[in-house]
């Protein structure tokens, strides 16, 4: 399944949830389903051709027992359209679309040493301003190869203030 198809399912679910005033409820269910998929490796189960469609359908029926009416209908639509193998991808796309809608993002900060809590807070404020976000989660990755400075990455937007990249830039200017 292409990302475009996952985006279509995602957009449809979010639009209906918003129309019905159930956006928060659906996002909470999506988070629970995503956690369940990760904890029990349901993605591999649904993607596998070893398991029958009937077995996969039984799992959807089990999920539907605790699902809201909207999620119940959504899961049944996914099943009816033969997209159970792509359910994990669709759930991830719903989360990504909701994050875009509410301007929420994980921001990776790569530094040569671990950041302090104060530095993490400063990076959170920087990311909110530079990337136009309302909420950020800073993920600090330590990489001694950058020598010093930092690299900030959020959704493909990068701020590279590492010493290594500055040295490469100077070397290119000299040559």
XYZ file of C-alpha atoms in Angstrom:
175
model
C 0.000 0.000 0.000
C 1.258 3.410 -0.790
C 1.596 6.225 1.653
C -1.024 8.103 -0.371
C -3.620 5.420 0.378
C -2.718 5.454 4.066
C -3.113 9.224 4.043
C -6.582 8.899 2.481
C -7.782 6.534 5.217
C -6.181 8.760 7.829
C -7.754 11.917 6.480
C -11.178 10.288 6.257
C -11.062 9.100 9.865
C -9.859 12.443 11.204
C -12.460 14.397 9.222
C -15.332 12.225 10.437
C -14.028 12.338 14.016
C -13.780 16.119 13.846
C -17.300 16.433 12.382
C -18.687 14.269 15.180
C -16.691 16.073 17.883
C -14.844 12.865 18.739
C -11.332 13.787 17.687
C -9.746 13.382 21.126
C -11.531 10.056 21.653
C -10.312 8.703 18.309
C -6.748 9.897 18.883
C -6.737 8.154 22.267
C -7.948 4.940 20.607
C -5.307 5.287 17.895
C -2.624 5.645 20.585
C -3.922 2.530 22.356
C -4.046 0.522 19.135
C -0.556 1.646 18.161
C 0.778 0.610 21.567
C -1.007 -2.746 21.237
C 0.502 -3.285 17.779
C 3.987 -2.574 19.133
C 3.607 -4.686 22.276
C 2.121 -7.753 20.607
C 3.659 -7.491 17.131
C 0.210 -7.417 15.492
C 1.714 -5.735 12.447
C 3.602 -8.916 11.538
C 0.445 -10.955 12.108
C -1.676 -8.817 9.771
C 1.080 -8.593 7.123
C 1.769 -12.327 7.143
C 0.268 -14.506 4.442
C 0.617 -17.512 6.751
C -2.481 -16.526 8.714
C -5.892 -16.784 7.092
C -8.176 -13.841 6.480
C -10.621 -15.482 8.885
C -8.013 -15.470 11.684
C -7.201 -11.827 10.977
C -10.903 -11.016 10.919
C -11.320 -12.622 14.352
C -8.642 -10.315 15.752
C -10.482 -7.314 14.294
C -13.683 -8.573 15.928
C -11.827 -8.735 19.239
C -10.530 -5.188 18.770
C -14.042 -4.027 17.910
C -15.403 -5.282 21.240
C -13.812 -2.359 23.090
C -13.775 0.161 20.230
C -15.985 3.205 19.912
C -18.624 3.132 17.181
C -16.481 5.305 14.941
C -13.374 3.131 15.415
C -15.532 0.012 14.952
C -16.732 1.351 11.589
C -13.196 2.373 10.615
C -11.736 -1.069 11.374
C -14.577 -2.742 9.502
C -13.924 -0.505 6.489
C -10.226 -1.418 6.562
C -11.191 -5.105 6.723
C -13.834 -4.836 3.962
C -11.337 -3.124 1.656
C -8.685 -5.802 2.244
C -6.250 -3.411 3.925
C -5.600 -5.238 7.215
C -1.978 -5.812 6.169
C -1.592 -2.031 6.128
C -3.379 -1.249 9.376
C -0.212 -0.357 11.323
C 0.869 2.010 8.532
C -2.587 3.610 8.486
C -2.574 4.058 12.275
C 0.847 5.709 12.078
C -0.399 8.029 9.356
C -3.385 9.017 11.525
C -0.941 9.967 14.293
C 1.262 11.898 11.846
C -1.723 13.761 10.395
C -3.010 14.642 13.854
C 0.455 15.870 14.842
C 0.476 18.085 11.735
C -2.996 19.346 12.558
C -2.047 20.280 16.129
C 1.557 21.256 15.283
C 3.149 18.589 17.481
C 6.489 16.983 16.663
C 9.402 14.968 17.961
C 12.585 16.976 17.548
C 15.914 15.196 17.494
C 18.896 17.122 18.815
C 22.205 15.468 17.992
C 25.059 16.688 20.160
C 28.550 15.527 21.068
C 27.573 15.256 24.752
C 24.282 14.620 26.569
C 22.182 17.749 27.044
C 21.161 19.066 30.448
C 17.501 19.626 31.292
C 18.031 23.369 30.909
C 19.507 22.904 27.432
C 16.653 20.586 26.461
C 14.166 23.284 27.488
C 16.033 25.887 25.411
C 15.989 23.563 22.392
C 12.266 23.012 22.893
C 11.684 26.771 22.750
C 13.975 27.091 19.692
C 12.129 24.284 17.888
C 8.722 25.807 18.651
C 9.844 29.114 17.177
C 11.864 27.891 14.180
C 9.549 25.061 13.122
C 6.211 26.738 14.046
C 5.179 24.076 16.564
C 2.872 24.183 19.565
C 4.307 21.157 21.334
C 7.643 19.371 21.006
C 9.335 16.345 22.471
C 13.119 16.652 22.431
C 15.042 13.466 21.712
C 18.744 13.890 22.484
C 21.104 11.662 20.515
C 24.777 11.703 21.440
C 27.229 11.423 18.529
C 30.876 12.250 19.277
C 31.640 12.398 15.533
C 30.119 15.873 15.214
C 32.960 17.116 17.494
C 30.824 19.839 19.096
C 27.805 22.009 18.460
C 24.493 20.429 17.533
C 22.180 19.297 14.754
C 18.428 19.798 15.161
C 16.125 17.675 12.999
C 12.354 17.881 12.879
C 10.300 16.402 10.048
C 13.105 16.756 7.543
C 13.938 20.336 8.501
C 17.497 20.553 9.767
C 19.517 23.154 11.618
C 23.167 22.069 11.429
C 25.369 24.015 13.822
C 27.914 21.251 14.325
C 31.613 21.985 14.346
C 32.186 19.163 11.871
C 29.915 20.749 9.254
C 31.482 24.158 9.852
C 34.964 22.680 9.307
C 33.800 20.989 6.099
C 32.334 24.295 4.896
C 35.601 26.130 5.595
C 37.621 23.395 3.875
C 35.405 23.678 0.778
C 35.856 27.450 0.711
C 39.648 27.108 0.908
C 39.760 24.608 -1.905
